[in-house]
Amino acid sequence: TLLSVLAQYRAGEAGALDRLVPLVYQDLRRIARRQARAGGGLSLDTTALVHEAYLKLVEQSRLQANDRGHLLAICARAMRQYVIGQARQRLADKRGGGARPITLDSAPIAVQDQAGQLVLIEQALQHLDRLDERLVRVFECRYFAGLSEPETAEALGVPLRTVQRDWMRARAWLRDWIGTQA
């Protein structure tokens, strides 16, 4: 099971990562497929998103995930980092030409068209992280990983109602912050 393999990996058991890979990969593929279906598909290649998130996990010398939910939260952060990296690269290449307004709902992320807005969201999340880290984690799970509210609650180990309130608060805070930057 995932829990036993995670425990083996945390203990440094040889070969545990090889047994964890298929379990992690399937979770990441499921998240990426859901994100792509949510609004007509990602501009990012979902396979690339899955592989990059997985590589982020492999780069960690010791994965500190306690359970499946915690592992999904770690994957959400990895997806955020990859998407923002792609957005920054896009801005460097095109300087954000033709960017459209971005929504702060759990919609697919169109990096090609919205690189400037994604970088602005990243800046806002960095500011918010200093104020309330849990709001950022909820936003990562919902927006970048496409997790449902119950999946986010499981991933973060908090009640569903907390996720619902935090999701609303995070989006409101980000809208306000982004509004002051315009």
Short mmCIF file of C-alpha atoms in Angstrom, two decimals:
data_model
loop_
_atom_site.label_atom_id
_atom_site.label_comp_id
_atom_site.label_asym_id
_atom_site.label_seq_id
_atom_site.Cartn_x
_atom_site.Cartn_y
_atom_site.Cartn_z
CA THR A 1 0.00 0.00 0.00
CA LEU A 2 0.99 3.61 -0.42
CA LEU A 3 1.35 4.19 3.32
CA SER A 4 3.75 1.29 3.79
CA VAL A 5 5.82 2.30 0.76
CA LEU A 6 5.98 5.89 2.03
CA ALA A 7 7.14 4.64 5.43
CA GLN A 8 9.78 2.48 3.76
CA TYR A 9 10.98 5.42 1.67
CA ARG A 10 11.13 7.72 4.71
CA ALA A 11 13.19 5.04 6.47
CA GLY A 12 15.65 5.02 3.55
CA GLU A 13 14.89 1.47 2.40
CA ALA A 14 16.56 0.64 -0.90
CA GLY A 15 14.09 0.20 -3.74
CA ALA A 16 11.23 1.97 -1.96
CA LEU A 17 11.29 4.83 -4.43
CA ASP A 18 10.97 2.36 -7.30
CA ARG A 19 7.82 0.95 -5.67
CA LEU A 20 6.47 4.44 -4.94
CA VAL A 21 6.89 5.70 -8.51
CA PRO A 22 3.90 3.88 -10.04
CA LEU A 23 1.62 4.96 -7.18
CA VAL A 24 2.69 8.60 -7.43
CA TYR A 25 2.60 8.62 -11.21
CA GLN A 26 -1.00 7.41 -11.35
CA ASP A 27 -2.12 10.08 -8.85
CA LEU A 28 -0.38 12.79 -10.85
CA ARG A 29 -1.89 11.56 -14.13
CA ARG A 30 -5.37 11.56 -12.59
CA ILE A 31 -4.93 15.11 -11.31
CA ALA A 32 -3.57 16.34 -14.64
CA ARG A 33 -6.38 14.66 -16.61
CA ARG A 34 -9.03 16.22 -14.37
CA GLN A 35 -7.40 19.61 -14.77
CA ALA A 36 -7.39 19.19 -18.55
CA ARG A 37 -11.06 18.14 -18.67
CA ALA A 38 -12.19 21.01 -16.44
CA GLY A 39 -12.22 23.58 -19.20
CA GLY A 40 -11.17 22.27 -22.53
CA GLY A 41 -7.60 21.28 -21.75
CA LEU A 42 -4.39 22.75 -20.50
CA SER A 43 -2.11 24.71 -22.73
CA LEU A 44 0.62 22.76 -21.00
CA ASP A 45 1.23 19.21 -22.04
CA THR A 46 -0.26 17.21 -19.16
CA THR A 47 2.36 14.50 -19.50
CA ALA A 48 5.08 17.11 -19.10
CA LEU A 49 3.28 18.48 -16.04
CA VAL A 50 3.12 15.00 -14.52
CA HIS A 51 6.77 14.28 -15.25
CA GLU A 52 7.95 17.60 -13.87
CA ALA A 53 5.95 17.15 -10.69
CA TYR A 54 7.39 13.67 -10.32
CA LEU A 55 10.94 14.96 -10.87
CA LYS A 56 10.40 17.50 -8.10
CA LEU A 57 9.50 14.61 -5.81
CA VAL A 58 12.56 12.61 -6.84
CA GLU A 59 14.85 15.60 -6.22
CA GLN A 60 13.89 15.62 -2.55
CA SER A 61 16.45 13.72 -0.53
CA ARG A 62 13.76 12.55 1.89
CA LEU A 63 10.09 12.70 1.04
CA GLN A 64 8.21 13.71 4.18
CA ALA A 65 4.72 12.68 3.04
CA ASN A 66 2.78 10.97 5.82
CA ASP A 67 -0.14 9.66 3.75
CA ARG A 68 -1.78 9.82 0.35
CA GLY A 69 -3.35 13.21 1.05
CA HIS A 70 -0.09 14.74 2.16
CA LEU A 71 1.58 13.31 -0.94
CA LEU A 72 -1.07 14.99 -3.13
CA ALA A 73 -0.40 18.32 -1.40
CA ILE A 74 3.31 17.95 -2.14
CA CYS A 75 2.42 17.19 -5.77
CA ALA A 76 0.27 20.32 -5.90
CA ARG A 77 3.23 22.44 -4.82
CA ALA A 78 5.44 20.77 -7.43
CA MET A 79 2.83 21.49 -10.12
CA ARG A 80 2.65 25.13 -9.03
CA GLN A 81 6.42 25.50 -9.27
CA TYR A 82 6.50 23.96 -12.73
CA VAL A 83 3.60 26.02 -14.08
CA ILE A 84 5.09 29.25 -12.73
CA GLY A 85 8.47 28.34 -14.19
CA GLN A 86 6.84 27.83 -17.57
CA ALA A 87 5.04 31.16 -17.25
CA ARG A 88 8.27 32.97 -16.41
CA GLN A 89 9.97 31.36 -19.39
CA ARG A 90 7.08 32.40 -21.62
CA LEU A 91 7.40 35.99 -20.38
CA ALA A 92 11.10 35.97 -21.01
CA ASP A 93 10.45 34.75 -24.56
CA LYS A 94 7.50 36.97 -25.43
CA ARG A 95 7.33 39.58 -22.68
CA GLY A 96 3.69 38.65 -22.06
CA GLY A 97 2.24 39.79 -25.37
CA GLY A 98 -1.50 39.26 -25.72
CA ALA A 99 -2.11 38.10 -22.16
CA ARG A 100 -5.76 37.89 -21.09
CA PRO A 101 -7.23 38.31 -17.60
CA ILE A 102 -6.94 35.20 -15.47
CA THR A 103 -9.63 33.74 -13.25
CA LEU A 104 -8.93 32.52 -9.75
CA ASP A 105 -11.24 29.54 -9.95
CA SER A 106 -10.19 25.93 -10.38
CA ALA A 107 -10.02 26.39 -14.14
CA PRO A 108 -7.29 24.99 -16.36
CA ILE A 109 -4.10 26.99 -16.53
CA ALA A 110 -3.34 28.42 -19.97
CA VAL A 111 0.30 29.33 -19.58
CA GLN A 112 0.77 30.32 -23.22
CA ASP A 113 -1.81 33.09 -22.99
CA GLN A 114 -1.56 34.05 -19.34
CA ALA A 115 2.11 33.99 -18.39
CA GLY A 116 2.10 37.52 -16.98
CA GLN A 117 -0.94 36.83 -14.82
CA LEU A 118 0.52 33.57 -13.53
CA VAL A 119 3.71 35.32 -12.48
CA LEU A 120 1.56 37.96 -10.76
CA ILE A 121 -0.36 35.17 -8.98
CA GLU A 122 2.96 33.68 -7.88
CA GLN A 123 4.04 37.04 -6.43
CA ALA A 124 0.70 37.33 -4.63
CA LEU A 125 1.06 33.80 -3.25
CA GLN A 126 4.51 34.63 -1.92
CA HIS A 127 3.04 37.61 -0.05
CA LEU A 128 0.08 35.58 1.19
CA ASP A 129 2.42 32.82 2.37
CA ARG A 130 3.88 35.25 4.92
CA LEU A 131 0.38 35.93 6.26
CA ASP A 132 -1.35 32.55 6.09
CA GLU A 133 0.48 29.52 4.73
CA ARG A 134 -2.62 27.30 4.82
CA LEU A 135 -4.47 29.60 2.41
CA VAL A 136 -1.61 29.15 -0.04
CA ARG A 137 -1.66 25.35 0.35
CA VAL A 138 -5.43 25.30 -0.27
CA PHE A 139 -4.97 27.48 -3.36
CA GLU A 140 -2.20 25.21 -4.67
CA CYS A 141 -4.30 22.10 -4.24
CA ARG A 142 -7.43 23.59 -5.79
CA TYR A 143 -5.96 25.78 -8.54
CA PHE A 144 -2.70 24.16 -9.59
CA ALA A 145 -3.45 20.49 -8.87
CA GLY A 146 -7.18 20.65 -9.63
CA LEU A 147 -8.09 18.76 -6.45
CA SER A 148 -11.70 18.83 -5.31
CA GLU A 149 -12.60 20.34 -1.96
CA PRO A 150 -12.78 16.89 -0.26
CA GLU A 151 -9.44 15.86 -1.80
CA THR A 152 -7.89 19.13 -0.63
CA ALA A 153 -9.23 18.56 2.88
CA GLU A 154 -7.67 15.08 2.85
CA ALA A 155 -4.40 16.37 1.41
CA LEU A 156 -4.02 19.06 4.04
CA GLY A 157 -5.54 17.15 6.94
CA VAL A 158 -8.17 19.79 7.67
CA PRO A 159 -11.99 19.70 7.75
CA LEU A 160 -13.90 20.20 4.50
CA ARG A 161 -15.54 23.37 5.82
CA THR A 162 -12.09 24.83 6.53
CA VAL A 163 -11.07 24.17 2.92
CA GLN A 164 -14.26 25.83 1.66
CA ARG A 165 -13.67 28.94 3.78
CA ASP A 166 -9.96 29.07 2.97
CA TRP A 167 -10.61 28.68 -0.77
CA MET A 168 -12.96 31.67 -0.70
CA ARG A 169 -10.55 33.70 1.47
CA ALA A 170 -7.53 32.89 -0.69
CA ARG A 171 -9.26 33.90 -3.92
CA ALA A 172 -10.61 37.10 -2.35
CA TRP A 173 -7.18 38.02 -0.96
CA LEU A 174 -5.50 37.32 -4.31
CA ARG A 175 -8.08 39.37 -6.23
CA ASP A 176 -7.55 42.29 -3.85
CA TRP A 177 -3.76 42.07 -4.02
CA ILE A 178 -3.72 41.74 -7.79
CA GLY A 179 -6.18 44.64 -8.04
CA THR A 180 -3.75 46.90 -6.19
CA GLN A 181 -0.97 45.95 -8.60
CA ALA A 182 -2.90 47.02 -11.71
#
